[in-house]
PDB file of C-alpha atoms in Angstrom:
ATOM      1  CA  UNK A   1     -70.053  -1.158   9.455  1.00 29.00           C
ATOM      2  CA  UNK A   2     -71.399  -4.499   9.125  1.00 29.00           C
ATOM      3  CA  UNK A   3     -74.460  -5.276  11.239  1.00 28.00           C
ATOM      4  CA  UNK A   4     -74.548  -7.218  14.415  1.00 28.00           C
ATOM      5  CA  UNK A   5     -77.090  -9.677  13.535  1.00 29.00           C
ATOM      6  CA  UNK A   6     -77.879  -9.746   9.813  1.00 33.00           C
ATOM      7  CA  UNK A   7     -75.238 -10.626   7.323  1.00 42.00           C
ATOM      8  CA  UNK A   8     -73.835  -7.885   4.729  1.00 53.00           C
ATOM      9  CA  UNK A   9     -73.161  -9.216   1.355  1.00 56.00           C
ATOM     10  CA  UNK A  10     -69.643  -8.570   0.292  1.00 56.00           C
ATOM     11  CA  UNK A  11     -68.902  -7.190  -3.008  1.00 62.00           C
ATOM     12  CA  UNK A  12     -65.617  -7.036  -4.828  1.00 59.00           C
ATOM     13  CA  UNK A  13     -64.166  -3.455  -4.475  1.00 60.00           C
ATOM     14  CA  UNK A  14     -61.418  -1.504  -6.365  1.00 62.00           C
ATOM     15  CA  UNK A  15     -57.939  -0.696  -5.306  1.00 61.00           C
ATOM     16  CA  UNK A  16     -56.936   2.081  -2.937  1.00 66.00           C
ATOM     17  CA  UNK A  17     -57.566   5.501  -4.148  1.00 63.00           C
ATOM     18  CA  UNK A  18     -58.395   9.207  -3.717  1.00 54.00           C
ATOM     19  CA  UNK A  19     -62.146   9.768  -3.288  1.00 51.00           C
ATOM     20  CA  UNK A  20     -63.827  11.743  -6.108  1.00 38.00           C
ATOM     21  CA  UNK A  21     -65.017  15.507  -5.776  1.00 32.00           C
ATOM     22  CA  UNK A  22     -68.164  15.807  -4.297  1.00 30.00           C
ATOM     23  CA  UNK A  23     -67.494  13.824  -1.355  1.00 32.00           C
ATOM     24  CA  UNK A  24     -63.743  14.085  -0.793  1.00 36.00           C
ATOM     25  CA  UNK A  25     -61.012  15.003  -3.231  1.00 36.00           C
ATOM     26  CA  UNK A  26     -57.462  14.756  -3.826  1.00 39.00           C
ATOM     27  CA  UNK A  27     -56.779  18.409  -3.420  1.00 40.00           C
ATOM     28  CA  UNK A  28     -59.618  20.400  -1.440  1.00 39.00           C
ATOM     29  CA  UNK A  29     -58.233  23.074   0.277  1.00 47.00           C
ATOM     30  CA  UNK A  30     -55.203  21.093   0.705  1.00 70.00           C
ATOM     31  CA  UNK A  31     -56.972  18.110   2.260  1.00 88.00           C
ATOM     32  CA  UNK A  32     -56.313  14.273   0.949  1.00 92.00           C
ATOM     33  CA  UNK A  33     -58.682  11.758   1.456  1.00 95.00           C
ATOM     34  CA  UNK A  34     -57.797   8.158   0.788  1.00 95.00           C
ATOM     35  CA  UNK A  35     -60.177   5.188   0.577  1.00 96.00           C
ATOM     36  CA  UNK A  36     -58.433   1.632   0.865  1.00 97.00           C
ATOM     37  CA  UNK A  37     -60.578  -1.489   0.573  1.00 97.00           C
ATOM     38  CA  UNK A  38     -60.392  -4.310   3.176  1.00 97.00           C
ATOM     39  CA  UNK A  39     -60.084  -7.928   1.919  1.00 96.00           C
ATOM     40  CA  UNK A  40     -61.483 -11.469   2.379  1.00 95.00           C
ATOM     41  CA  UNK A  41     -58.927 -14.460   1.615  1.00 94.00           C
ATOM     42  CA  UNK A  42     -60.220 -17.468  -0.159  1.00 95.00           C
ATOM     43  CA  UNK A  43     -57.277 -19.643  -0.113  1.00 95.00           C
ATOM     44  CA  UNK A  44     -53.367 -19.606   0.678  1.00 95.00           C
ATOM     45  CA  UNK A  45     -53.598 -17.895   3.936  1.00 90.00           C
ATOM     46  CA  UNK A  46     -50.113 -18.549   5.642  1.00 90.00           C
ATOM     47  CA  UNK A  47     -48.243 -19.274   2.895  1.00 94.00           C
ATOM     48  CA  UNK A  48     -47.486 -15.324   2.439  1.00 95.00           C
ATOM     49  CA  UNK A  49     -45.456 -15.587   5.789  1.00 93.00           C
ATOM     50  CA  UNK A  50     -41.757 -14.949   5.067  1.00 93.00           C
ATOM     51  CA  UNK A  51     -40.972 -18.050   6.959  1.00 90.00           C
ATOM     52  CA  UNK A  52     -42.898 -19.939   4.649  1.00 92.00           C
ATOM     53  CA  UNK A  53     -42.337 -18.473   1.331  1.00 94.00           C
ATOM     54  CA  UNK A  54     -38.589 -18.107   1.951  1.00 92.00           C
ATOM     55  CA  UNK A  55     -38.364 -21.925   1.542  1.00 90.00           C
ATOM     56  CA  UNK A  56     -41.208 -22.564  -1.084  1.00 92.00           C
ATOM     57  CA  UNK A  57     -43.283 -20.539  -3.048  1.00 95.00           C
ATOM     58  CA  UNK A  58     -46.335 -19.402  -1.384  1.00 96.00           C
ATOM     59  CA  UNK A  59     -49.779 -18.358  -3.220  1.00 98.00           C
ATOM     60  CA  UNK A  60     -53.075 -16.814  -1.967  1.00 98.00           C
ATOM     61  CA  UNK A  61     -56.427 -16.111  -3.696  1.00 97.00           C
ATOM     62  CA  UNK A  62     -57.869 -13.058  -2.249  1.00 96.00           C
ATOM     63  CA  UNK A  63     -60.469 -10.090  -3.014  1.00 95.00           C
ATOM     64  CA  UNK A  64     -61.095  -6.858  -1.802  1.00 96.00           C
ATOM     65  CA  UNK A  65     -64.427  -5.848  -0.765  1.00 95.00           C
ATOM     66  CA  UNK A  66     -66.865  -2.761  -0.361  1.00 92.00           C
ATOM     67  CA  UNK A  67     -65.677  -2.242   3.213  1.00 94.00           C
ATOM     68  CA  UNK A  68     -62.706   0.268   3.523  1.00 96.00           C
ATOM     69  CA  UNK A  69     -60.544   2.373   5.544  1.00 97.00           C
ATOM     70  CA  UNK A  70     -60.464   6.182   5.188  1.00 97.00           C
ATOM     71  CA  UNK A  71     -57.556   8.387   5.815  1.00 97.00           C
ATOM     72  CA  UNK A  72     -57.460  11.992   5.697  1.00 96.00           C
ATOM     73  CA  UNK A  73     -54.306  14.235   5.759  1.00 94.00           C
ATOM     74  CA  UNK A  74     -54.216  18.197   6.023  1.00 91.00           C
ATOM     75  CA  UNK A  75     -51.611  20.838   6.733  1.00 89.00           C
ATOM     76  CA  UNK A  76     -51.850  22.114  10.404  1.00 87.00           C
ATOM     77  CA  UNK A  77     -50.818  25.642  11.399  1.00 84.00           C
ATOM     78  CA  UNK A  78     -49.290  24.545  14.248  1.00 87.00           C
ATOM     79  CA  UNK A  79     -45.797  22.973  14.189  1.00 88.00           C
ATOM     80  CA  UNK A  80     -47.168  19.697  15.580  1.00 91.00           C
ATOM     81  CA  UNK A  81     -48.970  16.434  14.931  1.00 93.00           C
ATOM     82  CA  UNK A  82     -52.655  15.664  15.689  1.00 95.00           C
ATOM     83  CA  UNK A  83     -53.822  12.229  15.243  1.00 96.00           C
ATOM     84  CA  UNK A  84     -57.297  10.975  15.662  1.00 95.00           C
ATOM     85  CA  UNK A  85     -58.261   7.494  15.241  1.00 94.00           C
ATOM     86  CA  UNK A  86     -59.722   5.356  18.287  1.00 92.00           C
ATOM     87  CA  UNK A  87     -57.563   7.775  20.326  1.00 94.00           C
ATOM     88  CA  UNK A  88     -56.359  11.536  19.993  1.00 96.00           C
ATOM     89  CA  UNK A  89     -52.832  12.183  20.140  1.00 96.00           C
ATOM     90  CA  UNK A  90     -51.218  15.665  19.940  1.00 96.00           C
ATOM     91  CA  UNK A  91     -47.365  15.484  19.935  1.00 93.00           C
ATOM     92  CA  UNK A  92     -44.601  17.797  18.758  1.00 90.00           C
ATOM     93  CA  UNK A  93     -42.403  15.268  17.318  1.00 89.00           C
ATOM     94  CA  UNK A  94     -42.954  12.162  15.437  1.00 90.00           C
ATOM     95  CA  UNK A  95     -40.793  10.124  17.724  1.00 91.00           C
ATOM     96  CA  UNK A  96     -43.446  11.019  20.464  1.00 94.00           C
ATOM     97  CA  UNK A  97     -46.411   9.444  18.623  1.00 94.00           C
ATOM     98  CA  UNK A  98     -47.774   6.332  20.346  1.00 95.00           C
ATOM     99  CA  UNK A  99     -49.353   4.733  17.215  1.00 95.00           C
ATOM    100  CA  UNK A 100     -46.654   2.683  15.634  1.00 95.00           C
ATOM    101  CA  UNK A 101     -47.965   2.821  11.925  1.00 96.00           C
ATOM    102  CA  UNK A 102     -48.383   6.530  12.127  1.00 95.00           C
ATOM    103  CA  UNK A 103     -44.914   7.167  13.754  1.00 96.00           C
ATOM    104  CA  UNK A 104     -43.253   4.729  11.425  1.00 96.00           C
ATOM    105  CA  UNK A 105     -44.690   6.049   8.161  1.00 95.00           C
ATOM    106  CA  UNK A 106     -44.254   9.728   9.093  1.00 93.00           C
ATOM    107  CA  UNK A 107     -40.429   9.039  10.150  1.00 91.00           C
ATOM    108  CA  UNK A 108     -39.701   7.550   6.501  1.00 88.00           C
ATOM    109  CA  UNK A 109     -41.323  10.562   5.199  1.00 81.00           C
ATOM    110  CA  UNK A 110     -40.281  13.277   7.586  1.00 73.00           C
ATOM    111  CA  UNK A 111     -37.630  15.174   5.453  1.00 74.00           C
ATOM    112  CA  UNK A 112     -39.958  15.694   2.947  1.00 74.00           C
ATOM    113  CA  UNK A 113     -42.626  17.489   5.117  1.00 74.00           C
ATOM    114  CA  UNK A 114     -43.183  21.023   5.497  1.00 69.00           C
ATOM    115  CA  UNK A 115     -40.620  22.613   8.097  1.00 68.00           C
ATOM    116  CA  UNK A 116     -42.579  24.477  10.889  1.00 66.00           C
ATOM    117  CA  UNK A 117     -45.749  22.967   9.719  1.00 76.00           C
ATOM    118  CA  UNK A 118     -47.616  20.125  11.482  1.00 87.00           C
ATOM    119  CA  UNK A 119     -50.170  17.625  10.180  1.00 92.00           C
ATOM    120  CA  UNK A 120     -53.743  16.775  11.063  1.00 94.00           C
ATOM    121  CA  UNK A 121     -54.239  12.826  10.290  1.00 96.00           C
ATOM    122  CA  UNK A 122     -57.540  10.952  10.599  1.00 97.00           C
ATOM    123  CA  UNK A 123     -58.597   7.723  10.163  1.00 97.00           C
ATOM    124  CA  UNK A 124     -61.734   5.706  10.282  1.00 96.00           C
ATOM    125  CA  UNK A 125     -63.146   2.459   9.073  1.00 96.00           C
ATOM    126  CA  UNK A 126     -66.421   0.808   7.665  1.00 95.00           C
ATOM    127  CA  UNK A 127     -65.737  -2.103  10.292  1.00 92.00           C
ATOM    128  CA  UNK A 128     -64.527  -2.282  13.796  1.00 91.00           C
ATOM    129  CA  UNK A 129     -60.683  -3.112  14.545  1.00 88.00           C
ATOM    130  CA  UNK A 130     -59.807  -6.746  15.003  1.00 88.00           C
ATOM    131  CA  UNK A 131     -62.566  -8.478  12.574  1.00 89.00           C
ATOM    132  CA  UNK A 132     -60.085 -10.221  10.353  1.00 90.00           C
ATOM    133  CA  UNK A 133     -60.432  -8.085   7.055  1.00 94.00           C
ATOM    134  CA  UNK A 134     -56.811  -6.819   6.640  1.00 94.00           C
ATOM    135  CA  UNK A 135     -57.597  -3.658   8.144  1.00 95.00           C
ATOM    136  CA  UNK A 136     -54.396  -2.824   9.697  1.00 95.00           C
ATOM    137  CA  UNK A 137     -52.641  -2.991   6.222  1.00 97.00           C
ATOM    138  CA  UNK A 138     -55.258  -1.276   4.435  1.00 97.00           C
ATOM    139  CA  UNK A 139     -54.919   1.246   6.862  1.00 97.00           C
ATOM    140  CA  UNK A 140     -51.043   1.398   6.381  1.00 97.00           C
ATOM    141  CA  UNK A 141     -51.533   1.383   2.503  1.00 97.00           C
ATOM    142  CA  UNK A 142     -54.062   4.153   2.636  1.00 96.00           C
ATOM    143  CA  UNK A 143     -52.011   6.188   5.113  1.00 96.00           C
ATOM    144  CA  UNK A 144     -48.788   5.903   2.816  1.00 95.00           C
ATOM    145  CA  UNK A 145     -50.827   6.986  -0.400  1.00 94.00           C
ATOM    146  CA  UNK A 146     -52.373   9.854   1.470  1.00 93.00           C
ATOM    147  CA  UNK A 147     -49.039  11.086   2.620  1.00 92.00           C
ATOM    148  CA  UNK A 148     -47.472  10.723  -0.873  1.00 90.00           C
ATOM    149  CA  UNK A 149     -50.554  12.449  -2.411  1.00 89.00           C
ATOM    150  CA  UNK A 150     -50.054  15.525   0.102  1.00 87.00           C
ATOM    151  CA  UNK A 151     -46.379  15.820  -0.815  1.00 84.00           C
ATOM    152  CA  UNK A 152     -47.147  15.524  -4.298  1.00 77.00           C
ATOM    153  CA  UNK A 153     -49.786  18.380  -4.129  1.00 67.00           C
ATOM    154  CA  UNK A 154     -46.974  20.366  -2.681  1.00 62.00           C
ATOM    155  CA  UNK A 155     -44.710  19.618  -5.825  1.00 62.00           C
ATOM    156  CA  UNK A 156     -42.229  17.243  -3.831  1.00 63.00           C
ATOM    157  CA  UNK A 157     -43.004  13.870  -4.662  1.00 63.00           C
ATOM    158  CA  UNK A 158     -44.534  11.744  -7.249  1.00 66.00           C
ATOM    159  CA  UNK A 159     -47.290   9.123  -6.526  1.00 70.00           C
ATOM    160  CA  UNK A 160     -46.506   5.540  -5.708  1.00 84.00           C
ATOM    161  CA  UNK A 161     -47.576   2.733  -8.073  1.00 92.00           C
ATOM    162  CA  UNK A 162     -49.645  -0.142  -6.414  1.00 95.00           C
ATOM    163  CA  UNK A 163     -46.236  -2.256  -6.354  1.00 96.00           C
ATOM    164  CA  UNK A 164     -44.485   0.666  -4.661  1.00 95.00           C
ATOM    165  CA  UNK A 165     -47.498   1.440  -2.198  1.00 95.00           C
ATOM    166  CA  UNK A 166     -47.691  -2.522  -1.214  1.00 97.00           C
ATOM    167  CA  UNK A 167     -43.710  -2.715  -0.717  1.00 97.00           C
ATOM    168  CA  UNK A 168     -43.588   0.534   1.391  1.00 96.00           C
ATOM    169  CA  UNK A 169     -46.484  -0.932   3.398  1.00 97.00           C
ATOM    170  CA  UNK A 170     -44.653  -4.281   3.916  1.00 97.00           C
ATOM    171  CA  UNK A 171     -41.475  -2.486   4.900  1.00 97.00           C
ATOM    172  CA  UNK A 172     -43.396  -0.356   7.556  1.00 97.00           C
ATOM    173  CA  UNK A 173     -45.072  -3.451   9.115  1.00 97.00           C
ATOM    174  CA  UNK A 174     -42.705  -6.300   8.804  1.00 96.00           C
ATOM    175  CA  UNK A 175     -39.281  -4.319   9.210  1.00 96.00           C
ATOM    176  CA  UNK A 176     -39.991  -1.292  10.957  1.00 96.00           C
ATOM    177  CA  UNK A 177     -42.686  -2.734  13.560  1.00 95.00           C
ATOM    178  CA  UNK A 178     -41.310  -6.214  13.023  1.00 94.00           C
ATOM    179  CA  UNK A 179     -44.991  -7.597  12.997  1.00 92.00           C
ATOM    180  CA  UNK A 180     -45.164 -11.496  12.748  1.00 91.00           C
ATOM    181  CA  UNK A 181     -47.696 -11.090   9.608  1.00 92.00           C
ATOM    182  CA  UNK A 182     -47.456 -11.830   5.850  1.00 94.00           C
ATOM    183  CA  UNK A 183     -47.462  -9.927   2.707  1.00 96.00           C
ATOM    184  CA  UNK A 184     -50.832 -10.487   1.343  1.00 96.00           C
ATOM    185  CA  UNK A 185     -53.153  -7.913   2.897  1.00 97.00           C
ATOM    186  CA  UNK A 186     -50.849  -5.074   1.675  1.00 98.00           C
ATOM    187  CA  UNK A 187     -50.864  -5.995  -2.050  1.00 98.00           C
ATOM    188  CA  UNK A 188     -54.524  -7.001  -2.192  1.00 97.00           C
ATOM    189  CA  UNK A 189     -55.351  -3.600  -0.615  1.00 97.00           C
ATOM    190  CA  UNK A 190     -53.051  -1.699  -3.037  1.00 96.00           C
ATOM    191  CA  UNK A 191     -53.769  -3.489  -6.125  1.00 96.00           C
ATOM    192  CA  UNK A 192     -57.790  -3.995  -5.511  1.00 95.00           C
ATOM    193  CA  UNK A 193     -59.996  -6.477  -7.041  1.00 94.00           C
ATOM    194  CA  UNK A 194     -59.748 -10.347  -7.232  1.00 95.00           C
ATOM    195  CA  UNK A 195     -56.154 -11.549  -7.419  1.00 96.00           C
ATOM    196  CA  UNK A 196     -53.855 -14.398  -7.469  1.00 97.00           C
ATOM    197  CA  UNK A 197     -50.592 -13.565  -5.749  1.00 98.00           C
ATOM    198  CA  UNK A 198     -47.473 -15.540  -5.573  1.00 98.00           C
ATOM    199  CA  UNK A 199     -44.629 -15.062  -3.186  1.00 98.00           C
ATOM    200  CA  UNK A 200     -41.217 -16.539  -4.350  1.00 97.00           C
ATOM    201  CA  UNK A 201     -38.115 -17.239  -2.300  1.00 95.00           C
ATOM    202  CA  UNK A 202     -36.036 -14.658  -3.812  1.00 94.00           C
ATOM    203  CA  UNK A 203     -38.609 -11.986  -2.224  1.00 92.00           C
ATOM    204  CA  UNK A 204     -40.409 -10.917  -5.169  1.00 96.00           C
ATOM    205  CA  UNK A 205     -44.049 -10.695  -5.646  1.00 97.00           C
ATOM    206  CA  UNK A 206     -46.294 -11.677  -8.671  1.00 98.00           C
ATOM    207  CA  UNK A 207     -49.659 -10.079  -8.806  1.00 97.00           C
ATOM    208  CA  UNK A 208     -52.188 -11.649 -11.265  1.00 97.00           C
ATOM    209  CA  UNK A 209     -55.441  -9.492 -11.489  1.00 94.00           C
ATOM    210  CA  UNK A 210     -58.501 -11.836 -12.178  1.00 94.00           C
ATOM    211  CA  UNK A 211     -61.185 -10.631 -14.287  1.00 91.00           C
ATOM    212  CA  UNK A 212     -64.473 -12.389 -13.655  1.00 88.00           C
ATOM    213  CA  UNK A 213     -67.013 -12.470 -16.255  1.00 91.00           C
ATOM    214  CA  UNK A 214     -70.205 -10.530 -15.030  1.00 90.00           C
ATOM    215  CA  UNK A 215     -72.487 -13.564 -14.252  1.00 93.00           C
ATOM    216  CA  UNK A 216     -69.796 -15.344 -12.315  1.00 92.00           C
ATOM    217  CA  UNK A 217     -68.945 -12.289 -10.337  1.00 90.00           C
ATOM    218  CA  UNK A 218     -72.776 -11.707  -9.488  1.00 92.00           C
ATOM    219  CA  UNK A 219     -73.055 -15.398  -8.405  1.00 93.00           C
ATOM    220  CA  UNK A 220     -69.924 -14.930  -6.163  1.00 90.00           C
ATOM    221  CA  UNK A 221     -71.197 -11.702  -4.316  1.00 89.00           C
ATOM    222  CA  UNK A 222     -74.607 -13.496  -3.941  1.00 90.00           C
ATOM    223  CA  UNK A 223     -72.896 -16.554  -2.132  1.00 90.00           C
ATOM    224  CA  UNK A 224     -70.664 -14.642   0.089  1.00 88.00           C
ATOM    225  CA  UNK A 225     -71.887 -13.084   3.036  1.00 88.00           C
ATOM    226  CA  UNK A 226     -69.947 -11.557   6.328  1.00 88.00           C
ATOM    227  CA  UNK A 227     -71.347 -11.438   9.760  1.00 88.00           C
ATOM    228  CA  UNK A 228     -70.045  -9.457  12.675  1.00 87.00           C
ATOM    229  CA  UNK A 229     -70.192 -11.670  15.902  1.00 88.00           C
ATOM    230  CA  UNK A 230     -69.116  -8.860  18.179  1.00 87.00           C
ATOM    231  CA  UNK A 231     -65.764 -10.665  18.746  1.00 84.00           C
ATOM    232  CA  UNK A 232     -62.881  -9.000  18.028  1.00 81.00           C
ATOM    233  CA  UNK A 233     -59.070 -10.180  18.150  1.00 78.00           C
ATOM    234  CA  UNK A 234     -55.534  -9.241  16.944  1.00 74.00           C
ATOM    235  CA  UNK A 235     -54.161 -11.035  13.871  1.00 70.00           C
ATOM    236  CA  UNK A 236     -50.619 -10.765  15.331  1.00 68.00           C
ATOM    237  CA  UNK A 237     -51.037 -13.408  18.004  1.00 68.00           C
ATOM    238  CA  UNK A 238     -52.743 -15.913  15.584  1.00 66.00           C
ATOM    239  CA  UNK A 239     -49.964 -15.437  12.985  1.00 67.00           C
ATOM    240  CA  UNK A 240     -47.163 -15.238  15.497  1.00 68.00           C
ATOM    241  CA  UNK A 241     -48.465 -18.892  16.793  1.00 71.00           C
ATOM    242  CA  UNK A 242     -48.672 -20.104  12.945  1.00 67.00           C
ATOM    243  CA  UNK A 243     -44.955 -18.611  12.221  1.00 66.00           C
ATOM    244  CA  UNK A 244     -43.987 -20.545  15.266  1.00 70.00           C
ATOM    245  CA  UNK A 245     -45.340 -23.756  13.998  1.00 69.00           C
ATOM    246  CA  UNK A 246     -43.905 -23.322  10.555  1.00 66.00           C
ATOM    247  CA  UNK A 247     -40.342 -22.973  12.165  1.00 65.00           C
ATOM    248  CA  UNK A 248     -40.747 -26.094  14.479  1.00 68.00           C
ATOM    249  CA  UNK A 249     -42.096 -28.079  11.506  1.00 63.00           C
ATOM    250  CA  UNK A 250     -38.981 -27.327   9.583  1.00 61.00           C
TER     251      UNK A 250
END
């Protein structure tokens, strides 16, 4: 978690992945643990909104950092679902879940889950909710990745590519939940590192991974600091207002 008074330096981080053995493992008594990085956006925020890039190409310059969201998935002997995040839910069916992202992702994969066996799902992050680092999308990417790895471990599904992870996360947030958000957070989290991402009116997304020389990367990391102010807010309200302004202008 970022300190409340002293700033933490931001370091470029890798993409979403399963944790290595020793701390967490892709397969450890059937437990899956994923670590998905958060991000900072340097340029182009707002051009990843569908209402913008449907009319003209959008582009963003973003980078993941060394703060992350962690998700675990584990088989449950009881035929229900136990979710642990800032709250705890225990429900007999997916439709009863209050958490929208959990509910949407599980509904999409429900036919592949073991019949008569529930799941334990747990999520925690290095920073508080509402800090503007793309946490919701990182969580969505990490949850999909963990669930796919869980199904793959059972021999039912292959793992997703970064493109598929990002696209599935976008479907969850933008289509299923109708969140007024853009697409950069999902792609940044799934690919990791520093990226230049273009969004075309056709709906296609092009991701260009930027490889910085070691000295340039070191200077960047030394020049960027993040401070937790103690203020948290939902990005949905801000982005909804931005989306409405785009519609008004056009």
